[in-house]
Amino acid sequence: MLDKRRKDFLMNLNDFESYIDRKILARGYDYFENNCVVSIKETDDNIYEAEVAGTELYLVNVELDGEANIIDTQCGCPYDMGEYCKHQVAVFFALRDMKADHPQKDSDDLKSKISLGPGNKFFVLPQGKARSIEDILSQRTKEELVGFLLDIAAEYDEIKQRIELNFGDTNDAEEIKKSIELIRTFFNKNSDRHGFVAYGDTYEAVRGADLVLKKARAAFEHKKTLHALDLTLCVIHELMDLLENCDDSDGIVGGAIEENLDFIKEMVEEEEFNPAVKEGFFNKLMEEAANKRYDGWSDWKLELLENCSTLADIPSLRNRLENRLQSMLDDEEGDSWSVNYFNEKVFQIRYNMILQNEDEKAALDFVEQNLQFSSFRKMTIGRAMQSKDYDQVIKLALEGEAKDKDLPGLVNDWREYRYKAYNLLGKLDEQRGLATDFILAGSFEYYKDLRSTYNDEEWAVVYPQIISRLEDQKKFHSDIYTRILIEEGEKKKLLEYVKKNPSAVESYYKHLVPEFREEVFDLFLKYIEQVAARAGNRRDYQGVCAIIRNLKKAGGKDQALEIKQKFSIKYANRPAFRDELTKV
């Protein structure tokens, strides 16, 4: 069974187009129309496994319910720019055509392209139905292909620029220039008249940058290391300019910059530099990190300098880098979180240089002298754990808690170290006290740990105290309270909780029936009434109907029918609502 995606509504095979980005929808339909859905297999009732031919063969899983609602879907492709990819959309179209009694005549009918194997539910596209691009092109003459390329190059600037970039006889400087032109062409093509790239268009806008990064990788493979770096840096420059003129809510542009920085790191780690190239690479990175474009982007600046630390294997380079790092520290003022974060990153670069170029003792001394930074404190605790010096672990952790008292995440880390040390030292009272603190902060894992340290008779005394303390808190952390009630079989308390939190009936009805069957039905009906009163569009109506379906799953079929009939009358002037009710 596939993992369920929790949704406030259910998308149906008959209307999924309304919920998917129009560009992804168009690409998915192209895949469907071009026979890219290679096969579809029903592995269980309403659970389908499909193969879709893309850059490679991708596996798409789709789970439907009895009303053809898409309750779960996954694809093995790397796309992460939205909830659905083009491969999934292609399979949605294919499944709808498969299930339709009367497919539309103005679209290719997938049923005519697939065959149902005897005795199973396996659909396979006949071989040879669609010709690949390679087959088509291989049958054309050179003159035909050249003529075709000239035609589309005249029509599309980006095609012309790609041909010149990939096949033109240019020097390195010209290649940089043409690369910038190509990147900007994609920017301009996807921007409005003010030069702004809107949300949803950034994926296409950075395609030129992706193409130039491929050129940089090719240059690196051909041992043109410095030119590969120049190409990569020019991509970063252009993308950083784009950041100022786009809506990058999805992080596509930022992610593309990170990808280029990662490639620089790959080059530094993989290349066996001769001294001249190494110093040239170092100089370019140092110059780049000094550029004002990185003001406000300190993480990226520090990534560049971290690569410099890897290259700085001679005293002259290390001295230059150390002077730059110290200058950066001098420019940072105050004791804010951001300043401390920046300083810690700088000290990590210094530590890496010591680790690479000096002995282990020097590196250990540097860490011991800088325990004000959490990463160095964690290193020291790790070594103390390895040497079984658990008292030292506790000491370091307590100091960390005191220092970072205003940083809950770090405080939690220090307490976890302390808990492990108490456990290994056999300090049961301290371990139990800390486990209780974790439980009150929302950790079910520590509840189980704590339970295991008591026998049943002892636990009967301790457990009510924990529940009482949770109930006294102004708010519960995550779902710790209800999980404990379920674990302990406290169904009456769970019912009281659900009565105070009506929406929780959907999550906990399975634990309350059949003992509290009628109470659960009443809670469902009250909750459905509340949600329906607030509903104002089709998506809201689908949410109401999803709750009614859960009522049916809880065993309340008669109650579900009754509320449907009531709503059909009460909301007679809302045709979309009545339409959704007919699907329940």
Coordinates of C-alpha atoms in Angstrom, one line a residue:
M1 CA 0.0 0.0 0.0
L2 CA 1.3 3.4 -0.9
D3 CA 1.9 6.1 1.7
K4 CA -1.1 8.4 1.8
R5 CA -0.7 12.1 1.1
R6 CA -3.0 14.0 3.4
K7 CA -5.2 16.4 1.5
D8 CA -8.0 18.7 2.3
F9 CA -9.7 17.6 -0.9
L10 CA -9.6 14.7 -3.3
M11 CA -8.6 15.2 -6.9
N12 CA -10.6 13.1 -9.4
L13 CA -9.6 11.6 -12.7
N14 CA -12.5 13.5 -14.3
D15 CA -11.4 16.9 -13.1
F16 CA -7.7 16.8 -12.2
E17 CA -6.9 19.5 -14.8
S18 CA -8.3 22.1 -12.4
Y19 CA -5.7 21.4 -9.8
I20 CA -2.4 21.1 -11.8
D21 CA -0.2 23.9 -13.1
R22 CA -1.1 24.6 -16.7
K23 CA 2.5 24.2 -17.9
I24 CA 2.9 20.8 -16.3
L25 CA -0.6 19.8 -17.6
A26 CA 0.5 20.7 -21.1
R27 CA 3.7 18.8 -20.9
G28 CA 1.9 15.8 -19.4
Y29 CA -0.7 15.8 -22.2
D30 CA 2.1 15.9 -24.8
Y31 CA 3.7 12.8 -23.2
F32 CA 0.3 11.1 -23.3
E33 CA -0.4 12.1 -26.9
N34 CA 3.1 10.9 -28.0
N35 CA 2.6 7.4 -26.5
C36 CA 5.2 7.9 -23.7
V37 CA 3.0 5.9 -21.3
V38 CA 4.6 2.6 -22.1
S39 CA 2.6 0.3 -19.8
I40 CA 0.1 0.3 -17.0
K41 CA -0.4 -2.5 -14.5
E42 CA -3.1 -2.8 -11.9
T43 CA -1.1 -4.4 -9.0
D44 CA -4.1 -4.4 -6.6
D45 CA -7.6 -3.1 -6.6
N46 CA -7.4 0.5 -7.9
I47 CA -3.6 0.6 -7.4
Y48 CA -1.7 1.1 -10.7
E49 CA 1.9 1.0 -11.7
A50 CA 2.8 2.7 -14.9
E51 CA 6.0 3.1 -16.9
V52 CA 6.6 6.4 -18.7
A53 CA 9.4 7.0 -21.2
G54 CA 11.1 10.3 -20.5
T55 CA 14.8 11.1 -20.2
E56 CA 14.8 7.5 -18.9
L57 CA 12.1 5.1 -18.0
Y58 CA 10.2 6.4 -14.9
L59 CA 7.9 4.4 -12.7
V60 CA 4.6 6.1 -11.7
N61 CA 2.3 4.8 -9.0
V62 CA -1.3 5.9 -8.7
E63 CA -3.9 4.8 -6.1
L64 CA -7.6 5.5 -6.7
D65 CA -10.7 5.0 -4.6
G66 CA -14.0 3.6 -5.7
E67 CA -15.1 7.0 -7.1
A68 CA -11.9 7.4 -9.2
N69 CA -10.5 10.0 -6.7
I70 CA -6.7 10.2 -6.8
I71 CA -5.8 9.5 -3.2
D72 CA -2.1 8.9 -3.7
T73 CA 0.5 9.2 -6.5
Q74 CA 4.3 9.1 -6.8
C75 CA 6.9 9.3 -9.5
G76 CA 10.5 8.1 -9.5
C77 CA 11.7 11.2 -11.5
P78 CA 13.8 13.9 -9.7
Y79 CA 11.2 16.7 -10.4
D80 CA 10.5 18.6 -7.1
M81 CA 9.2 22.0 -8.4
G82 CA 5.6 21.2 -7.7
E83 CA 3.2 18.5 -6.4
Y84 CA 2.8 16.7 -9.7
C85 CA 5.2 16.0 -12.6
K86 CA 4.5 15.6 -16.3
H87 CA 4.9 11.8 -16.0
Q88 CA 2.1 11.6 -13.4
V89 CA -0.1 13.8 -15.5
A90 CA 0.4 11.6 -18.6
V91 CA -0.7 8.6 -16.5
F92 CA -3.8 10.4 -15.2
F93 CA -4.8 11.0 -18.9
A94 CA -4.1 7.4 -19.7
L95 CA -6.1 6.1 -16.8
R96 CA -9.0 8.3 -17.5
D97 CA -9.1 7.1 -21.1
M98 CA -8.8 3.5 -20.0
K99 CA -11.7 3.8 -17.6
A100 CA -14.0 6.0 -19.8
D101 CA -17.0 4.2 -21.4
H102 CA -17.0 6.7 -24.3
P103 CA -13.7 8.4 -24.8
Q104 CA -13.8 11.8 -26.6
K105 CA -13.5 11.4 -30.3
D106 CA -11.2 14.4 -30.7
S107 CA -8.4 12.9 -28.7
D108 CA -6.3 9.7 -29.3
D109 CA -8.1 6.8 -27.6
L110 CA -5.6 5.0 -25.4
K111 CA -7.9 2.0 -25.4
S112 CA -7.0 1.5 -29.1
K113 CA -3.4 1.6 -28.2
I114 CA -3.5 -1.0 -25.3
S115 CA -4.5 -4.6 -25.0
L116 CA -5.8 -6.4 -21.9
G117 CA -3.9 -9.5 -21.2
P118 CA -6.0 -12.6 -20.4
G119 CA -6.4 -13.4 -16.7
N120 CA -4.6 -10.3 -15.5
K121 CA -4.9 -6.5 -15.5
F122 CA -1.8 -5.5 -17.5
F123 CA -2.0 -3.0 -20.3
V124 CA 0.9 -2.7 -22.7
L125 CA 1.4 -0.3 -25.6
P126 CA 2.1 -2.3 -28.9
Q127 CA 5.7 -2.1 -30.0
G128 CA 6.4 0.1 -33.0
K129 CA 3.4 2.3 -32.5
A130 CA 5.4 5.5 -32.0
R131 CA 8.7 6.3 -33.8
S132 CA 11.5 7.8 -31.7
I133 CA 13.1 11.1 -32.6
E134 CA 16.3 9.2 -33.3
D135 CA 14.6 6.9 -35.8
I136 CA 13.0 9.9 -37.5
L137 CA 16.2 11.9 -37.8
S138 CA 18.4 8.9 -38.8
Q139 CA 16.3 8.6 -42.0
R140 CA 16.8 12.1 -43.2
T141 CA 19.6 13.4 -45.3
K142 CA 22.3 15.8 -44.1
E143 CA 20.9 18.5 -46.4
E144 CA 17.4 18.0 -44.9
L145 CA 18.6 18.2 -41.4
V146 CA 20.8 21.3 -42.0
G147 CA 17.9 23.0 -43.7
F148 CA 15.5 22.1 -40.9
L149 CA 18.0 23.4 -38.3
L150 CA 18.5 26.7 -40.2
D151 CA 14.7 27.2 -40.3
I152 CA 14.2 26.7 -36.6
A153 CA 17.3 28.7 -35.7
A154 CA 15.9 31.6 -37.7
E155 CA 12.6 31.3 -35.8
Y156 CA 14.0 30.8 -32.2
D157 CA 16.9 32.8 -30.9
E158 CA 17.7 30.2 -28.2
I159 CA 18.1 27.4 -30.8
K160 CA 20.4 29.6 -32.8
Q161 CA 22.5 30.4 -29.7
R162 CA 22.6 26.8 -28.6
I163 CA 23.9 25.7 -32.1
E164 CA 26.6 28.5 -32.0
L165 CA 27.6 27.6 -28.4
N166 CA 27.8 23.9 -29.0
F167 CA 29.2 23.7 -32.6
G168 CA 30.8 27.2 -33.2
D169 CA 34.5 27.5 -33.6
T170 CA 35.0 30.0 -30.9
N171 CA 37.7 30.8 -28.3
D172 CA 37.1 30.7 -24.6
A173 CA 36.3 34.4 -24.3
E174 CA 33.7 34.1 -27.2
E175 CA 32.2 31.1 -25.5
I176 CA 31.7 33.1 -22.3
K177 CA 30.1 35.9 -24.2
K178 CA 27.7 33.5 -26.1
S179 CA 26.9 31.7 -22.9
I180 CA 25.8 34.9 -21.3
E181 CA 23.6 35.7 -24.3
L182 CA 22.0 32.3 -24.1
I183 CA 21.2 32.6 -20.4
R184 CA 19.7 36.1 -20.9
T185 CA 17.6 34.9 -23.9
F186 CA 15.8 32.4 -21.6
F187 CA 15.4 35.1 -18.9
N188 CA 13.9 37.5 -21.4
K189 CA 11.7 34.9 -23.0
N190 CA 10.1 34.2 -19.6
S191 CA 9.9 37.7 -18.2
D192 CA 7.2 40.4 -18.5
R193 CA 7.7 43.8 -20.2
H194 CA 9.3 45.1 -17.0
G195 CA 11.9 42.3 -17.0
F196 CA 10.4 40.5 -14.1
V197 CA 10.1 36.7 -14.1
A198 CA 6.9 35.6 -12.3
Y199 CA 6.3 32.7 -10.0
G200 CA 5.8 29.6 -12.2
D201 CA 8.1 30.8 -15.0
T202 CA 11.4 30.5 -13.2
Y203 CA 11.8 26.9 -14.1
E204 CA 11.9 27.7 -17.8
A205 CA 13.9 30.9 -17.2
V206 CA 16.9 29.1 -15.8
R207 CA 17.1 26.5 -18.6
G208 CA 19.8 28.5 -20.4
A209 CA 21.9 28.5 -17.2
D210 CA 21.5 24.7 -17.0
L211 CA 22.8 24.4 -20.5
V212 CA 25.9 26.5 -19.8
L213 CA 26.6 24.5 -16.7
K214 CA 26.7 21.4 -18.9
K215 CA 29.2 23.2 -21.1
A216 CA 31.3 23.9 -17.9
R217 CA 31.2 20.2 -17.0
A218 CA 32.3 19.3 -20.5
A219 CA 35.2 21.7 -20.3
F220 CA 36.3 20.2 -16.9
E221 CA 36.2 16.7 -18.4
H222 CA 38.5 18.0 -21.2
K223 CA 40.9 19.3 -18.5
K224 CA 40.1 23.0 -19.2
T225 CA 39.7 23.6 -15.5
L226 CA 40.0 27.3 -15.4
H227 CA 37.7 27.8 -18.3
A228 CA 35.2 25.5 -16.6
L229 CA 35.4 27.7 -13.5
D230 CA 34.9 30.9 -15.6
L231 CA 31.8 29.4 -17.2
T232 CA 30.4 28.3 -13.8
L233 CA 31.0 31.8 -12.3
C234 CA 29.3 33.5 -15.3
V235 CA 26.3 31.3 -14.7
I236 CA 26.3 32.3 -11.0
H237 CA 26.6 36.0 -11.9
E238 CA 23.6 35.9 -14.2
L239 CA 21.5 33.9 -11.8
M240 CA 22.2 36.3 -8.9
D241 CA 21.1 39.1 -11.1
L242 CA 17.9 37.2 -11.9
L243 CA 17.2 36.8 -8.2
E244 CA 16.7 40.5 -8.0
N245 CA 14.0 40.4 -10.7
C246 CA 12.0 37.3 -10.1
D247 CA 9.6 35.5 -7.7
D248 CA 11.7 32.6 -6.5
S249 CA 9.2 31.3 -4.0
D250 CA 10.0 27.7 -5.1
G251 CA 13.7 28.3 -4.7
I252 CA 14.4 27.3 -8.3
V253 CA 16.9 30.1 -9.0
G254 CA 18.6 29.7 -5.6
G255 CA 18.8 26.0 -6.1
A256 CA 20.5 26.5 -9.5
I257 CA 23.1 28.8 -7.9
E258 CA 23.7 26.0 -5.2
E259 CA 24.1 23.5 -8.0
N260 CA 26.9 25.6 -9.6
L261 CA 28.6 26.1 -6.3
D262 CA 28.5 22.4 -5.7
F263 CA 30.2 21.9 -9.1
I264 CA 33.0 24.2 -8.0
K265 CA 33.4 22.0 -4.9
E266 CA 33.5 18.9 -7.1
M267 CA 36.2 20.4 -9.2
V268 CA 38.3 21.3 -6.2
E269 CA 37.9 17.9 -4.7
E270 CA 38.5 15.9 -7.9
E271 CA 41.1 17.8 -9.8
E272 CA 44.8 17.0 -9.4
F273 CA 46.0 20.6 -9.9
N274 CA 49.4 21.5 -11.0
P275 CA 50.7 24.5 -8.9
A276 CA 50.0 27.1 -11.5
V277 CA 46.4 26.0 -12.2
K278 CA 45.8 25.6 -8.4
E279 CA 46.9 29.2 -7.7
G280 CA 44.9 30.5 -10.7
F281 CA 41.8 28.7 -9.4
F282 CA 42.5 30.0 -5.8
N283 CA 42.9 33.6 -7.1
K284 CA 39.6 33.5 -9.1
L285 CA 37.7 32.2 -6.1
M286 CA 39.2 34.8 -3.8
E287 CA 38.3 37.6 -6.3
E288 CA 34.8 36.2 -6.7
A289 CA 34.2 36.0 -2.9
A290 CA 35.2 39.7 -2.6
N291 CA 32.6 40.8 -5.1
K292 CA 29.8 43.0 -3.7
R293 CA 27.2 40.8 -5.3
Y294 CA 27.6 38.5 -2.3
D295 CA 26.7 41.1 0.2
G296 CA 23.7 39.7 1.9
W297 CA 24.5 36.2 0.7
S298 CA 27.2 35.3 3.2
D299 CA 26.6 31.5 2.9
W300 CA 27.6 31.6 -0.7
K301 CA 30.6 33.8 -0.1
L302 CA 31.7 31.3 2.6
E303 CA 31.3 28.3 0.3
L304 CA 33.7 29.9 -2.1
L305 CA 36.2 30.6 0.6
E306 CA 35.8 27.1 2.0
N307 CA 37.0 25.8 -1.4
C308 CA 39.9 28.2 -1.1
S309 CA 40.9 26.5 2.2
T310 CA 41.0 23.2 0.4
L311 CA 43.4 24.7 -2.2
A312 CA 45.6 26.5 0.3
D313 CA 48.3 23.9 0.8
I314 CA 51.2 26.3 0.8
P315 CA 51.9 29.1 3.4
S316 CA 51.5 32.0 1.0
L317 CA 47.9 31.0 0.0
R318 CA 47.0 30.2 3.6
N319 CA 48.2 33.6 4.8
R320 CA 46.1 35.4 2.1
L321 CA 43.0 33.4 3.1
E322 CA 43.6 33.9 6.8
N323 CA 43.9 37.7 6.3
R324 CA 40.7 37.7 4.3
L325 CA 38.8 35.7 7.0
Q326 CA 40.1 38.0 9.8
S327 CA 39.0 41.0 7.8
M328 CA 35.6 39.6 7.5
L329 CA 35.4 38.9 11.2
D330 CA 36.5 42.4 12.0
D331 CA 33.6 43.7 9.8
E332 CA 31.0 41.8 11.8
E333 CA 29.7 43.5 14.9
G334 CA 27.3 42.6 17.7
D335 CA 26.1 39.4 19.3
S336 CA 23.1 38.5 17.2
W337 CA 22.3 35.0 16.0
S338 CA 23.3 35.8 12.4
V339 CA 26.7 37.3 13.5
N340 CA 27.4 34.2 15.7
Y341 CA 26.4 31.9 12.8
F342 CA 28.7 33.8 10.4
N343 CA 31.6 33.7 12.9
E344 CA 31.2 29.9 13.4
K345 CA 31.3 29.3 9.6
V346 CA 34.6 31.3 9.4
F347 CA 36.1 29.3 12.3
Q348 CA 35.1 26.1 10.6
I349 CA 37.1 27.2 7.5
R350 CA 40.0 27.9 9.8
Y351 CA 39.6 24.4 11.4
N352 CA 39.6 22.8 8.0
M353 CA 42.9 24.5 7.1
I354 CA 44.5 23.3 10.3
L355 CA 43.2 19.8 9.8
Q356 CA 44.6 19.6 6.3
N357 CA 48.0 21.2 7.0
E358 CA 48.9 20.7 10.6
D359 CA 48.9 17.8 13.0
E360 CA 46.0 16.3 14.9
K361 CA 46.9 17.9 18.2
A362 CA 46.8 21.4 16.7
A363 CA 43.3 20.7 15.3
L364 CA 42.1 19.3 18.7
D365 CA 43.6 22.4 20.5
F366 CA 41.8 24.7 18.1
V367 CA 38.4 22.9 18.8
E368 CA 39.0 23.0 22.6
Q369 CA 39.7 26.8 22.4
N370 CA 36.5 27.5 20.5
L371 CA 33.7 25.6 22.4
Q372 CA 31.6 28.7 22.2
F373 CA 30.6 27.3 18.8
S374 CA 28.1 24.5 18.9
S375 CA 29.7 22.5 16.1
F376 CA 33.0 22.4 18.0
R377 CA 31.3 21.5 21.3
K378 CA 29.5 18.6 19.5
M379 CA 32.9 17.4 18.2
T380 CA 34.3 17.4 21.7
I381 CA 31.3 15.6 23.1
G382 CA 31.6 13.0 20.4
R383 CA 35.2 12.3 21.3
A384 CA 34.2 12.1 25.0
M385 CA 31.5 9.6 24.1
Q386 CA 34.0 7.5 22.2
S387 CA 36.4 7.5 25.1
K388 CA 33.5 6.7 27.5
D389 CA 34.1 9.8 29.5
Y390 CA 30.4 10.3 30.2
D391 CA 30.9 12.7 33.1
Q392 CA 32.7 15.0 30.7
V393 CA 29.8 14.6 28.2
I394 CA 27.4 15.7 31.0
K395 CA 29.6 18.7 31.9
L396 CA 29.9 19.9 28.3
A397 CA 26.2 19.4 27.6
L398 CA 25.1 21.4 30.7
E399 CA 27.5 24.2 29.7
G400 CA 25.9 24.2 26.3
E401 CA 22.4 24.3 27.7
A402 CA 23.3 27.3 29.8
K403 CA 25.0 29.1 27.0
D404 CA 22.3 28.4 24.4
K405 CA 19.2 28.8 26.7
D406 CA 17.5 31.0 24.1
L407 CA 18.0 28.5 21.3
P408 CA 15.5 25.6 21.9
G409 CA 16.9 23.4 19.1
L410 CA 20.4 23.4 20.5
V411 CA 19.1 23.0 24.1
N412 CA 17.3 19.9 22.9
D413 CA 20.6 18.6 21.4
W414 CA 22.5 19.1 24.6
R415 CA 19.8 17.4 26.6
E416 CA 19.9 14.4 24.3
Y417 CA 23.6 14.0 24.8
R418 CA 23.0 14.3 28.6
Y419 CA 20.3 11.6 28.4
K420 CA 22.6 9.2 26.7
A421 CA 25.3 9.8 29.2
Y422 CA 22.9 9.2 32.2
N423 CA 21.7 6.0 30.6
L424 CA 25.3 4.7 30.0
L425 CA 26.3 5.7 33.6
G426 CA 23.2 4.0 35.0
K427 CA 21.9 7.2 36.6
L428 CA 18.3 6.2 36.5
D429 CA 16.7 9.1 38.5
E430 CA 18.4 11.7 36.2
Q431 CA 17.5 9.7 33.1
R432 CA 13.8 9.5 34.2
G433 CA 13.7 13.2 35.0
L434 CA 15.1 14.2 31.6
A435 CA 12.8 11.7 29.8
T436 CA 9.8 13.3 31.5
D437 CA 10.9 16.8 30.3
F438 CA 11.2 15.4 26.8
I439 CA 7.6 13.9 27.0
L440 CA 6.2 17.3 28.2
A441 CA 8.0 18.8 25.2
G442 CA 6.2 16.4 22.8
S443 CA 8.4 13.3 22.4
F444 CA 6.6 10.0 22.2
E445 CA 9.9 8.2 21.8
Y446 CA 11.0 9.2 25.3
Y447 CA 7.6 8.2 26.7
K448 CA 8.3 4.6 25.6
D449 CA 11.8 4.8 27.0
L450 CA 10.5 6.0 30.4
R451 CA 7.8 3.4 30.4
S452 CA 10.4 0.7 30.0
T453 CA 12.2 1.7 33.2
Y454 CA 9.2 0.9 35.5
N455 CA 7.3 -2.2 36.3
D456 CA 3.5 -2.2 36.0
E457 CA 2.9 -1.4 39.6
E458 CA 5.3 1.5 39.6
W459 CA 3.9 2.8 36.3
A460 CA 0.4 2.8 37.6
V461 CA 1.5 5.6 40.0
V462 CA 3.8 7.5 37.6
Y463 CA 1.5 7.5 34.5
P464 CA -1.4 9.5 35.9
Q465 CA 1.1 12.2 37.0
I466 CA 2.4 12.6 33.4
I467 CA -1.1 12.7 31.9
S468 CA -2.1 15.3 34.5
R469 CA 0.9 17.5 33.7
L470 CA 0.2 17.2 30.0
E471 CA -3.4 18.3 30.6
D472 CA -2.3 21.2 32.7
Q473 CA -0.2 22.6 29.9
K474 CA -1.8 25.4 28.0
K475 CA -1.4 23.5 24.7
F476 CA -0.3 20.0 23.7
H477 CA 2.9 19.5 21.8
S478 CA 2.2 17.7 18.5
D479 CA 0.0 14.6 19.2
I480 CA 1.9 13.3 22.2
Y481 CA -1.2 13.4 24.5
T482 CA -3.5 11.4 22.2
R483 CA -0.8 8.9 21.3
I484 CA -0.2 8.2 25.0
L485 CA -4.0 7.8 25.5
I486 CA -4.2 5.3 22.6
E487 CA -1.1 3.4 23.9
E488 CA -2.6 3.2 27.4
G489 CA -6.1 2.3 26.1
E490 CA -7.6 5.4 27.6
K491 CA -10.6 5.6 25.3
K492 CA -12.8 7.7 27.5
K493 CA -10.2 10.4 27.8
L494 CA -9.6 10.2 24.1
L495 CA -13.4 10.7 23.5
E496 CA -13.4 13.8 25.8
Y497 CA -10.4 15.2 23.8
V498 CA -12.2 14.7 20.5
K499 CA -15.4 16.4 21.9
K500 CA -13.3 19.5 22.7
N501 CA -11.5 19.3 19.3
P502 CA -14.2 18.2 16.7
S503 CA -11.9 18.0 13.7
A504 CA -9.9 15.3 15.5
V505 CA -12.8 12.9 15.0
E506 CA -11.4 12.1 11.5
S507 CA -8.0 11.1 13.0
Y508 CA -9.2 9.1 16.0
Y509 CA -12.6 7.5 15.1
K510 CA -10.9 4.1 14.5
H511 CA -9.8 4.0 18.1
L512 CA -13.2 4.9 19.5
V513 CA -15.5 2.5 17.6
P514 CA -17.3 0.3 18.4
E515 CA -17.3 1.2 22.1
F516 CA -18.4 4.8 21.4
R517 CA -20.1 4.2 18.1
E518 CA -23.1 6.6 18.5
E519 CA -20.9 9.3 20.1
V520 CA -18.6 9.2 17.1
F521 CA -21.5 9.5 14.7
D522 CA -22.8 12.5 16.5
L523 CA -19.3 14.1 16.5
F524 CA -19.0 13.5 12.8
L525 CA -22.4 15.1 12.1
K526 CA -21.7 18.2 14.2
Y527 CA -18.3 18.6 12.6
I528 CA -19.7 18.1 9.0
E529 CA -22.3 20.7 9.7
Q530 CA -19.7 23.2 10.9
V531 CA -17.4 22.7 7.9
A532 CA -20.4 22.8 5.4
A533 CA -21.5 26.2 6.9
R534 CA -18.1 27.7 6.1
A535 CA -17.8 26.1 2.6
G536 CA -17.9 28.5 -0.3
N537 CA -16.3 26.8 -3.4
R538 CA -15.9 23.4 -5.0
R539 CA -12.7 22.6 -3.2
D540 CA -14.5 23.3 0.1
Y541 CA -17.4 21.1 -0.9
Q542 CA -15.0 18.3 -1.8
G543 CA -13.5 18.7 1.7
V544 CA -17.0 18.3 3.2
C545 CA -17.7 15.2 1.1
A546 CA -14.3 13.7 2.2
I547 CA -15.5 13.9 5.8
I548 CA -18.8 12.3 4.9
R549 CA -16.8 9.4 3.3
N550 CA -14.9 9.0 6.6
L551 CA -18.2 8.9 8.4
K552 CA -19.2 6.0 6.1
K553 CA -15.9 4.3 6.8
A554 CA -16.6 4.6 10.5
G555 CA -19.8 2.6 10.0
G556 CA -22.2 5.5 9.8
K557 CA -23.6 4.7 6.3
D558 CA -27.2 5.7 7.4
Q559 CA -26.0 8.9 9.0
A560 CA -24.0 9.7 5.8
L561 CA -27.0 9.2 3.6
E562 CA -29.1 11.4 6.0
I563 CA -26.7 14.3 6.0
K564 CA -26.4 14.1 2.2
Q565 CA -30.1 14.3 1.8
K566 CA -30.3 17.2 4.3
F567 CA -27.5 19.1 2.5
S568 CA -29.2 18.5 -0.9
I569 CA -32.2 20.4 0.3
K570 CA -30.4 23.0 2.5
Y571 CA -27.9 23.9 -0.2
A572 CA -30.2 23.5 -3.2
N573 CA -28.9 26.8 -4.6
R574 CA -25.3 25.5 -4.7
P575 CA -25.1 23.2 -7.8
A576 CA -21.4 22.6 -7.3
F577 CA -22.1 21.3 -3.7
R578 CA -25.0 19.1 -4.8
D579 CA -22.8 17.7 -7.6
E580 CA -20.0 16.8 -5.2
L581 CA -22.6 15.1 -2.9
T582 CA -23.7 12.8 -5.7
K583 CA -20.1 11.4 -5.8
V584 CA -20.1 10.3 -2.1

